[in-house]
Coordinates of C-alpha atoms in Angstrom, one line a residue:
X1159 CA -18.1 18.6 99.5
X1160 CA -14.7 18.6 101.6
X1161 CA -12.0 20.7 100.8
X1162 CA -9.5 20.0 103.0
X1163 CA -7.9 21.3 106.3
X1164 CA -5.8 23.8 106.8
X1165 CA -2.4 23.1 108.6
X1166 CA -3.9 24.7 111.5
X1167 CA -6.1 21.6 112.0
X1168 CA -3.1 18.9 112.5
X1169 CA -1.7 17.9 115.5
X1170 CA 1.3 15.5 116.1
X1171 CA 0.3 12.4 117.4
X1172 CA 2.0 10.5 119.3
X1173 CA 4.6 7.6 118.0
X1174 CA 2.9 4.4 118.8
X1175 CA 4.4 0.6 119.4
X1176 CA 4.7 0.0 116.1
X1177 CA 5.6 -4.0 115.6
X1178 CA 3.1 -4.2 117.9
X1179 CA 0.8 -2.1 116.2
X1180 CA 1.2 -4.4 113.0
X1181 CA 0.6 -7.7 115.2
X1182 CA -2.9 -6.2 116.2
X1183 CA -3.3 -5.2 112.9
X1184 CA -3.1 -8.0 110.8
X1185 CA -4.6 -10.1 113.7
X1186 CA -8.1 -7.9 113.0
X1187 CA -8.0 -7.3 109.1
X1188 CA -10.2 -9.5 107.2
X1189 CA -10.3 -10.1 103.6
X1190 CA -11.3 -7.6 101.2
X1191 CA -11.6 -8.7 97.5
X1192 CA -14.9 -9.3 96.1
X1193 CA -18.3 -8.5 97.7
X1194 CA -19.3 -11.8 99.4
X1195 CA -16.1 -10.4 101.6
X1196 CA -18.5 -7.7 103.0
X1197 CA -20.6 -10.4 104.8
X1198 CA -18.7 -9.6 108.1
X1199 CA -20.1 -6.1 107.7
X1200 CA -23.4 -6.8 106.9
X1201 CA -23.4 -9.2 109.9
X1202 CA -22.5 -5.9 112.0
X1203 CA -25.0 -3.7 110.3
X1204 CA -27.5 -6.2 111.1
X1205 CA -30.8 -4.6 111.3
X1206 CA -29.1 -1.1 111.2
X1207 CA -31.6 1.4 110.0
X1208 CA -28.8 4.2 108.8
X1209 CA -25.6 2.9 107.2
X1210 CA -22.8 6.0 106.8
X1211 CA -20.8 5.5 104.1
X1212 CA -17.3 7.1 103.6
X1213 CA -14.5 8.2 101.6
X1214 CA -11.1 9.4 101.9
X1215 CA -11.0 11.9 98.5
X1216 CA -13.8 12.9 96.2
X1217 CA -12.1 11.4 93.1
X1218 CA -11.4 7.7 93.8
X1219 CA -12.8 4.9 91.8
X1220 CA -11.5 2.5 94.4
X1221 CA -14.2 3.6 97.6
X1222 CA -17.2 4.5 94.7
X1223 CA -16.8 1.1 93.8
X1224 CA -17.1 -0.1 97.0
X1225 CA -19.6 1.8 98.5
X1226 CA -22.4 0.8 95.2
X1227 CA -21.2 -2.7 95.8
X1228 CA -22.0 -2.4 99.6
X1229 CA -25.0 -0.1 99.4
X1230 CA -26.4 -3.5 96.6
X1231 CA -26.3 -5.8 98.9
X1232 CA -28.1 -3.4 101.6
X1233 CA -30.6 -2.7 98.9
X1234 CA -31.5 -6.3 97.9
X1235 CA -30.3 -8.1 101.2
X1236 CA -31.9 -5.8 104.0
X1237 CA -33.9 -3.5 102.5
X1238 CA -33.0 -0.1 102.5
X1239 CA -35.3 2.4 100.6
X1240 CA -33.2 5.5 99.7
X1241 CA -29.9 6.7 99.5
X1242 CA -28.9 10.4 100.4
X1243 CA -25.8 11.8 99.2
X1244 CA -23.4 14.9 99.7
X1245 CA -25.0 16.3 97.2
X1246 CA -27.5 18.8 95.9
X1247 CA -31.5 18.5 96.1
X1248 CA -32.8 19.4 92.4
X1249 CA -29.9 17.6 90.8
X1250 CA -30.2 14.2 92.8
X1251 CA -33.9 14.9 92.6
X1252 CA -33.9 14.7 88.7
X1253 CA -31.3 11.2 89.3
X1254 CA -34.5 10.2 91.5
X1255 CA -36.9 10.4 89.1
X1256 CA -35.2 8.6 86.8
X1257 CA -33.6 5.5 88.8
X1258 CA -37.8 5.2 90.3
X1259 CA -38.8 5.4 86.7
X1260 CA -41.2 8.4 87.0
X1261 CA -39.1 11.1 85.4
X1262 CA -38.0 11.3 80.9
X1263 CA -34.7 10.6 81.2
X1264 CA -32.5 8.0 81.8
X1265 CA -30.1 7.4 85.1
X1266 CA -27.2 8.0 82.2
X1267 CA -28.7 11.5 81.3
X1268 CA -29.8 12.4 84.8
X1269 CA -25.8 11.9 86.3
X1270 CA -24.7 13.2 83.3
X1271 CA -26.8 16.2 84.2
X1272 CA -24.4 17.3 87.1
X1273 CA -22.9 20.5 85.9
X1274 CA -21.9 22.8 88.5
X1275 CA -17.9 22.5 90.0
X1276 CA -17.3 20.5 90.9
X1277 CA -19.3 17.9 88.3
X1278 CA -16.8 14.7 88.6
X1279 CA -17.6 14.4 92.2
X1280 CA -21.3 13.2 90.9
X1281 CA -20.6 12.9 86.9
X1282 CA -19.1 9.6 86.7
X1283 CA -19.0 6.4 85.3
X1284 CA -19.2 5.1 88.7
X1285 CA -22.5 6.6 90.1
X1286 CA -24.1 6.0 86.5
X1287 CA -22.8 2.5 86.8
X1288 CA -25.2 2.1 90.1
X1289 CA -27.5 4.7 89.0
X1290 CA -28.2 2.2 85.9
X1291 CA -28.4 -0.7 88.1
X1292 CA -30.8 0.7 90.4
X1293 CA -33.3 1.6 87.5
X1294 CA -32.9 -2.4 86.9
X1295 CA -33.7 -3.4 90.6
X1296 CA -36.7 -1.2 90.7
X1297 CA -37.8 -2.2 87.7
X1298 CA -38.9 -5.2 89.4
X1299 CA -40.6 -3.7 92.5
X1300 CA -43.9 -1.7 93.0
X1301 CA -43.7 1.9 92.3
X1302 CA -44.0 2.4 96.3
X1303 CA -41.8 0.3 97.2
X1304 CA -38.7 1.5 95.1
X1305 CA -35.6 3.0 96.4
X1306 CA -34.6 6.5 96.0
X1307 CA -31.4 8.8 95.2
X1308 CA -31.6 12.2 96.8
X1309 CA -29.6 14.8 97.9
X1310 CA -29.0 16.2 101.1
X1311 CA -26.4 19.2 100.9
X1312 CA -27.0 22.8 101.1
X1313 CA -25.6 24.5 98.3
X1314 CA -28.3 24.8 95.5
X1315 CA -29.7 28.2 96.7
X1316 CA -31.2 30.0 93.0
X1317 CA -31.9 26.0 91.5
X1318 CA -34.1 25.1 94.1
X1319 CA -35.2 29.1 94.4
X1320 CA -36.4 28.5 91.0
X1321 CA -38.1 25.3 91.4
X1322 CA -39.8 26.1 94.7
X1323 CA -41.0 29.4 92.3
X1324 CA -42.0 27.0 89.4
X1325 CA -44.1 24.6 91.7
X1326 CA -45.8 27.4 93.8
X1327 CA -46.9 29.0 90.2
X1328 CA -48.9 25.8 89.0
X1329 CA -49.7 24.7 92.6
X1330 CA -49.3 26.8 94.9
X1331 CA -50.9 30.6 93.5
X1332 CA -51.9 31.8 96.8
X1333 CA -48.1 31.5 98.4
X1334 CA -46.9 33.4 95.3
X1335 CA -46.2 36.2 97.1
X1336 CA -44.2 34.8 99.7
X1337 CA -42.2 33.0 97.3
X1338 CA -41.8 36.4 94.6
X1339 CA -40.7 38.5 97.4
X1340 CA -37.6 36.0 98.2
X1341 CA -37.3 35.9 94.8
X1342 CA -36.3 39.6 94.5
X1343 CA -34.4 40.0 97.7
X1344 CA -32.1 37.4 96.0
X1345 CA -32.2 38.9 92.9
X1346 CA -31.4 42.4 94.1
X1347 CA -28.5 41.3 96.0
X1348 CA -26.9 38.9 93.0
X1349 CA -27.7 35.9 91.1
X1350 CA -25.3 33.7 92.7
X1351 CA -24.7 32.9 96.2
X1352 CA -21.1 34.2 96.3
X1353 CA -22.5 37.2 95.0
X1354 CA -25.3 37.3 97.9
X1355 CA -22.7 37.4 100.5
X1356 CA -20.5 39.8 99.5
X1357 CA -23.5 41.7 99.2
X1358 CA -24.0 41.5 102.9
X1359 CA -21.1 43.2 103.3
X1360 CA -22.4 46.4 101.9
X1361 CA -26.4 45.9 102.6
X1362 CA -27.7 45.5 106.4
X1363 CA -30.5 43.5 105.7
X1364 CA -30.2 40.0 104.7
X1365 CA -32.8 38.4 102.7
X1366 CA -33.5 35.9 106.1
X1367 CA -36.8 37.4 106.4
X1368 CA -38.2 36.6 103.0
X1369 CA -36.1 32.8 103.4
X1370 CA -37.9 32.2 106.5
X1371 CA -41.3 33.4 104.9
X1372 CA -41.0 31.4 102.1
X1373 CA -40.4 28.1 103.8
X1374 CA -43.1 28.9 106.6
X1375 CA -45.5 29.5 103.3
X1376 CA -44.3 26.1 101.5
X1377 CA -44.4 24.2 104.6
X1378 CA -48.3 25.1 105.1
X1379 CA -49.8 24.6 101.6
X1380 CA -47.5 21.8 99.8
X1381 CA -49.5 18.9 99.8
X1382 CA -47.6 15.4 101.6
X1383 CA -47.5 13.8 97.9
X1384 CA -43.9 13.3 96.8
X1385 CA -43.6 16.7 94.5
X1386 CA -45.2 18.1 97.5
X1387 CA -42.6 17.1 99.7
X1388 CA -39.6 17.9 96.8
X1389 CA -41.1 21.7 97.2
X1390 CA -40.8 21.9 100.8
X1391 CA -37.5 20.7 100.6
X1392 CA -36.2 23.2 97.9
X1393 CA -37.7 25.8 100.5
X1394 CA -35.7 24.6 103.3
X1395 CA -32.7 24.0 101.1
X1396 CA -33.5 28.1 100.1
X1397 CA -33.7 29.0 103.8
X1398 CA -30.4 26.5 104.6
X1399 CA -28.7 27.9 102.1
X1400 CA -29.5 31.6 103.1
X1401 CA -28.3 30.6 106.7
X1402 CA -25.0 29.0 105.3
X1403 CA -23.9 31.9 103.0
X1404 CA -24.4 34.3 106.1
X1405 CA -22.6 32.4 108.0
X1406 CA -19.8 32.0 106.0
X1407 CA -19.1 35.7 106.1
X1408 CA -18.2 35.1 109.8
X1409 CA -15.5 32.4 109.3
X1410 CA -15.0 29.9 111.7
X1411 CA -16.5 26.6 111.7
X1412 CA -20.0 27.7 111.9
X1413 CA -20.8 27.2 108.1
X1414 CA -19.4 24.2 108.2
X1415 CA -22.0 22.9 111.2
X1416 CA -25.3 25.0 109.4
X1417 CA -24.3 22.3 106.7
X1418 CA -23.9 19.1 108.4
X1419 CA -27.1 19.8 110.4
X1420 CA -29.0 20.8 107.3
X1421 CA -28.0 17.0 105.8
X1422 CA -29.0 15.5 109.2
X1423 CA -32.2 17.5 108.9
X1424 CA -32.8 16.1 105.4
X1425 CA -32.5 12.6 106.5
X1426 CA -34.5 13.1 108.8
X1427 CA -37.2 14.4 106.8
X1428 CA -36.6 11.7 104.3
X1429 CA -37.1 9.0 106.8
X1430 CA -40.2 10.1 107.8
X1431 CA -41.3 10.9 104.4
X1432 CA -40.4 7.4 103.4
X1433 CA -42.3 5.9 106.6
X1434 CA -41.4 3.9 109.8
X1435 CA -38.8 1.6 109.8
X1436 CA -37.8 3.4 106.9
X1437 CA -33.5 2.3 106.2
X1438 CA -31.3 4.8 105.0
X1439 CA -27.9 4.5 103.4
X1440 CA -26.0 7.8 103.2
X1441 CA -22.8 8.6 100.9
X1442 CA -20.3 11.2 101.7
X1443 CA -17.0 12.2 102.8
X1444 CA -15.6 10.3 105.6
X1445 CA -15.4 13.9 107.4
X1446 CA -19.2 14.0 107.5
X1447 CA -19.2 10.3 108.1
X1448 CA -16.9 9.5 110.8
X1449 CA -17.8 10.8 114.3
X1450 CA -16.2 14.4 115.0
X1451 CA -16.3 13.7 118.6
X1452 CA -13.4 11.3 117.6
X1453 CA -11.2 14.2 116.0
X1454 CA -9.6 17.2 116.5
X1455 CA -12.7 18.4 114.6
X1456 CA -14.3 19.0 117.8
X1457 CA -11.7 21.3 119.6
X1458 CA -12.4 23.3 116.3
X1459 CA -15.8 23.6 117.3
X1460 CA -17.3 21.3 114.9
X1461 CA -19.8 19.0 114.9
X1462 CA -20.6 16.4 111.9
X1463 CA -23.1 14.5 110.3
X1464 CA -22.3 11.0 111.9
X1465 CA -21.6 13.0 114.9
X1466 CA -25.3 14.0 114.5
X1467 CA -27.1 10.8 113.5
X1468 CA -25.7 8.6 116.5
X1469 CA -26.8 11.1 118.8
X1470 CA -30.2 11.3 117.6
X1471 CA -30.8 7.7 116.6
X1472 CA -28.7 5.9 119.2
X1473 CA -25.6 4.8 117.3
X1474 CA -23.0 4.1 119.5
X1475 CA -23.4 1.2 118.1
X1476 CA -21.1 -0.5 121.0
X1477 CA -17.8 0.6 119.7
X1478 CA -17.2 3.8 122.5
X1479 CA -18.7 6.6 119.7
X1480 CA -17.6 9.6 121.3
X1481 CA -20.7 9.7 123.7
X1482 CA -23.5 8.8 121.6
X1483 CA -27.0 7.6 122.6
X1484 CA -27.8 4.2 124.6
X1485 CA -30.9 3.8 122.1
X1486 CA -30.5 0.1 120.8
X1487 CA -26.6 0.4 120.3
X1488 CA -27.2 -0.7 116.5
X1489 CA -29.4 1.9 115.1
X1490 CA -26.8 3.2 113.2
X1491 CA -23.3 2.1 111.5
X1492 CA -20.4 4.5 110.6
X1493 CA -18.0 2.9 107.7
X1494 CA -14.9 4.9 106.6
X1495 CA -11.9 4.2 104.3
X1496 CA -8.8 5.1 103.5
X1497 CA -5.7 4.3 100.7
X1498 CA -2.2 4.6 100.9
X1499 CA -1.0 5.9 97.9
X1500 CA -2.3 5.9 93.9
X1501 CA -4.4 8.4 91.9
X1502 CA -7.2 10.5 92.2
X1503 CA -9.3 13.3 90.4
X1504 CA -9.3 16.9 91.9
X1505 CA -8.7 20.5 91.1
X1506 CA -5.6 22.4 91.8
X1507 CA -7.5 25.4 93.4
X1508 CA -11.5 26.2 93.5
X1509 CA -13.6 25.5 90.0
X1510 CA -9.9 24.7 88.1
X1511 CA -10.2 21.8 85.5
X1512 CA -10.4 18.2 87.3
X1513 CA -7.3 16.4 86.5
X1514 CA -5.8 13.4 87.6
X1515 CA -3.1 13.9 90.2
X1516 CA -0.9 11.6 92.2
X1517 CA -1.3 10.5 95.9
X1518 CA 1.5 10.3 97.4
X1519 CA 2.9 7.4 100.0
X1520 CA 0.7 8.8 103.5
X1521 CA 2.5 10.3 105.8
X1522 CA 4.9 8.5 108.7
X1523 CA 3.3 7.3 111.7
X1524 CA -0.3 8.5 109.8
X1525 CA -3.3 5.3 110.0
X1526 CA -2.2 5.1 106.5
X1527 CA 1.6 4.5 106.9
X1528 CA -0.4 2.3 109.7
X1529 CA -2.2 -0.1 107.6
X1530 CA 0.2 -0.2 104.7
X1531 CA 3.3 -1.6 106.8
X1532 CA 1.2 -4.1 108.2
X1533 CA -1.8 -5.4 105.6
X1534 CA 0.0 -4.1 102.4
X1535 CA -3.7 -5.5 100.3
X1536 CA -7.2 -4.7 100.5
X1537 CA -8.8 -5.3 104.2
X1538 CA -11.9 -4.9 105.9
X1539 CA -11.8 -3.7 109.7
X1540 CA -15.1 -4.4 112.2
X1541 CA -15.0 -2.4 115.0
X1542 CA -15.2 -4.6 117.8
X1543 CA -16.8 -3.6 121.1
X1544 CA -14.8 -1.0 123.6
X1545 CA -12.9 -3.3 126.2
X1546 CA -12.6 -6.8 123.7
X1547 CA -10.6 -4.9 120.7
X1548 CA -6.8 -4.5 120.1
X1549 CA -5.2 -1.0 121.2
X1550 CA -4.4 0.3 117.7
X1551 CA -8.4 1.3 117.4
X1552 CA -8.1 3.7 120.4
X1553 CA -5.1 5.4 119.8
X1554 CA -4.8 9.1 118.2
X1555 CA -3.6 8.8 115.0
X1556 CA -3.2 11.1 111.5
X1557 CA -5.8 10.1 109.0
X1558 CA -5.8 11.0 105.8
X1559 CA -8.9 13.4 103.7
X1560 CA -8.6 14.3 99.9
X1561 CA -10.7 16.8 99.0
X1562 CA -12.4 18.0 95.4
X1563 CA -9.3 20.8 96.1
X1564 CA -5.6 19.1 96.6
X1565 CA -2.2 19.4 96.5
X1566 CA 0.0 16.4 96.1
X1567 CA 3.1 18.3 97.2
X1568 CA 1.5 19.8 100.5
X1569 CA -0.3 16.4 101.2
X1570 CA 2.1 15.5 104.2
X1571 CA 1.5 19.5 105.5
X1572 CA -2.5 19.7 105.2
X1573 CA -4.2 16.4 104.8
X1574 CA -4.3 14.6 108.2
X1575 CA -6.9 14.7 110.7
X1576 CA -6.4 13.4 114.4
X1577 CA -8.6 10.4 114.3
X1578 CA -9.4 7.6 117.2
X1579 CA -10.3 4.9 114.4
X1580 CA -12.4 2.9 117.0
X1581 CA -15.0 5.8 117.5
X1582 CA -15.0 7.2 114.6
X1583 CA -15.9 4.4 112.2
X1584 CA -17.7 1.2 113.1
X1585 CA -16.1 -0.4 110.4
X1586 CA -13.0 0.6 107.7
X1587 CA -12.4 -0.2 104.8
X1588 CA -8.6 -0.6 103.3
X1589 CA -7.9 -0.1 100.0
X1590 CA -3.7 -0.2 99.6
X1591 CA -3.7 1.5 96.1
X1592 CA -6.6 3.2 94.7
X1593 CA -6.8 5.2 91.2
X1594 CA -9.2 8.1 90.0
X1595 CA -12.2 7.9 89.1
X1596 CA -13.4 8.6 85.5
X1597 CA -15.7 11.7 85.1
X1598 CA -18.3 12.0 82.3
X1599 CA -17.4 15.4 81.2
X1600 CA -14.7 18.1 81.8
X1601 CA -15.6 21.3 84.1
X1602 CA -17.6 23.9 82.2
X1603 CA -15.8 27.3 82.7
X1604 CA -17.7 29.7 84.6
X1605 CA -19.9 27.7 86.8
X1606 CA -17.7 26.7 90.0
X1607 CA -19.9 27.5 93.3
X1608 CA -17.5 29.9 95.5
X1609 CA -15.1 27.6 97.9
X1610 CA -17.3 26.7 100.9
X1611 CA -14.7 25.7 103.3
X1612 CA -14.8 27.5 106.8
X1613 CA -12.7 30.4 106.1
X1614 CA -10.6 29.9 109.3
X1615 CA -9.3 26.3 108.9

């Protein structure tokens, strides 16, 4: 989940012709109201075989909307099998179960199930919304042929500790050891992750060893069925995890890249577990989304996780993506969005009580400020090729990223990342004025994960 960047992170960008900025602008924008407006889009994702899918905050109803109505039509239209969130393994993998129809409870129960801060990122009305509709859809299909929810983030150390110990027990008895002695190294060193790493501090071993042993063991005896395959990935998510905690504890932006490659990992895996040609739609902030190479991300160091799938898959997709792969130029498709100004759901500082909070009018000279001068409604933006597109798409510009954590007051200070729209995204999404999302339940006290932002941005 994305945070936000410190004001370390933004850079002045340069003033650009603005009147003639506009021109371009609403010369390019195409409608946006309904979802027979996103056939544009699915003309450019073509046969695609990983759609990105963005957002500009956490807590907007506007781009959740949006991205189930889009990821529909890639479902039914063009056949995509799963989709992979920012989100964590055991909890999506209970949503799995239920939207393929082989778990108890319903898609309702199973989103509801999101309890950990921040819960309304997940916990909605607008993931159960598609959740429920996807139980429908494969309803209809084969039970091999249905389309899955999983989750490809890094965070859920002790649940999938627990699960990996639960399926090695009834499975697995000869890797029990393996599994017991991470087990204990965890357990003697805290029963959260926060408290693992300020462990480290004190202790000079790290419990790396036992991570790395128990994923070597899982990996070896977990049979290629799908709860075999659930197992293995608790284990890497256990090792992942292990890897990001450490890392945190030396700041900079290296947490942040353990993360993003862990997610490109998963997909990875997922892709091949799901077989060739398999098509993937992924949901997560457009900071994971949108190509790093086209931000001031990269002079920090960081990479991303569209960053990472165009360079393995070949998703330059013709639009100049930061130096991705030839491969067919159409492997894979980056979408972003952004909002002007509205509402949206976050917390006022790590695990504090979602609320909804203002968004200001973006900041001067911003994308945002960009877009709202000169296509004041909803619009859709295709990316066209390097060389045949208007000069507003490869200029530097401010672009606005909400996170779970905000500050309305400080959103002209902190928010803004220097973005070439044309290489980042492949396609935009603009949404004028958005509002928040509505969340299932409040936060329950006591059960915030510890902030997981790189310490130095």
């Amino acid at each position: 989940m994305y945070r936000g960047y410190g004001s370390a992170m933004v850079q002045r960008e340069a003033p650009a012709s603005r009147s003639g900025d506009h021109d371009e602008i609403r010369r390019s924008a195409l409608p946006l109201a309904a979802p027979e407006d996103l056939d544009p889009l699915l003309e450019r994702i073509g046969d695609a075989r990983y759609v990105l899918i963005g957002e500009a905050s956490h807590g907007t109803h506007d781009f959740y909307a949006w991205r189930a109505a889009l990821t529909r039509r890639l479902i039914t239209e063009k056949d995509f099998r799963f989709v992979g969130v920012e989100g964590d393994w055991p909890d999506c993998h209970r949503i799995h179960r239920a939207v393929t129809g082989i778990g108890d409870e319903s898609p309702g129960e199973a989103v509801y199930g999101f309890a950990r801060w921040p819960s309304f990122m997940w916990a909605n009305e607008e993931v159960a919304d598609f959740c429920r509709w996807l139980r429908d859809w494969n309803d209809s299909l084969p039970t091999r042929a249905r389309c899955g929810f999983h989750g490809l983030d890094v965070y859920s150390l002790w649940d999938s500790l627990r699960a990996v110990r639960g399926y090695a027990l009834r499975h697995l008895p000869e890797q029990a050891d393996a599994v017991l002695r991470a087990l204990h190294c965890f357990e003697a060193r805290g029963h959260d992750p926060q408290q693992y790493g300020l462990a480290l501090r004190l202790l000079p071993e790290s419990c790396e060893e036992a991570a790395v042993g128990l994923l070597t063991a899982v990996r070896r005896s977990a049979p290629d069925d799908e709860a075999g395959f659930a197992a293995r990935q608790n284990a890497e998510v256990v090792a992942g995890a292990e890897e990001y905690y450490r890392a945190m504890l030396r700041g900079g932006a290296e947490s942040w890249n353990v993360r993003d490659v862990h997610m490109a990992d998963t997909l990875d895996r997922l892709t091949g577990f799901y077989g060739d040609g398999a098509k993937a739609v992924v949901w997560a902030h457009n900071t994971h989304v949108g190509d790093a190479r086209a931000t001031d991300m990269a002079a920090a160091g960081m990479t991303n996780l569209g960053q990472l799938v165009r360079e393995r898959h070949g998703g330059n997709g013709g639009n100049g993506g930061g130096g991705g792969s030839d491969g067919d130029g159409g492997a894979v498709v980056l979408v972003g969005f952004g909002t002007h100004r509205g509402t949206v759901v976050a917390g006022d500082e790590w695990g504090a009580p979602a609320e909804v909070m203002p968004v200001p009018p973006a900041r001067p000279a911003s994308l945002e400020s960009l877009l709202h001068e000169a296509e004041p409604e909803g619009a859709l933006f295709v990316v066209p090729p390097p060389g045949d597109r208007p000069g507003w798409y490869d200029r530097p510009v401010g672009h606005r990223a909400i996170g779970v954590v905000y500050h309305p007051e400080r959103d002209h200070l902190r928010n803004y990342v220097r973005t070439v729209p044309g290489r980042r995204y492949d396609a935009f999404l603009w949404l004028d004025r958005t509002s928040a999302l509505r969340p299932l339940h409040g936060e329950p006290p006591g059960e915030a994960e510890p902030e997981t932002f790189p310490t130095a941005l």
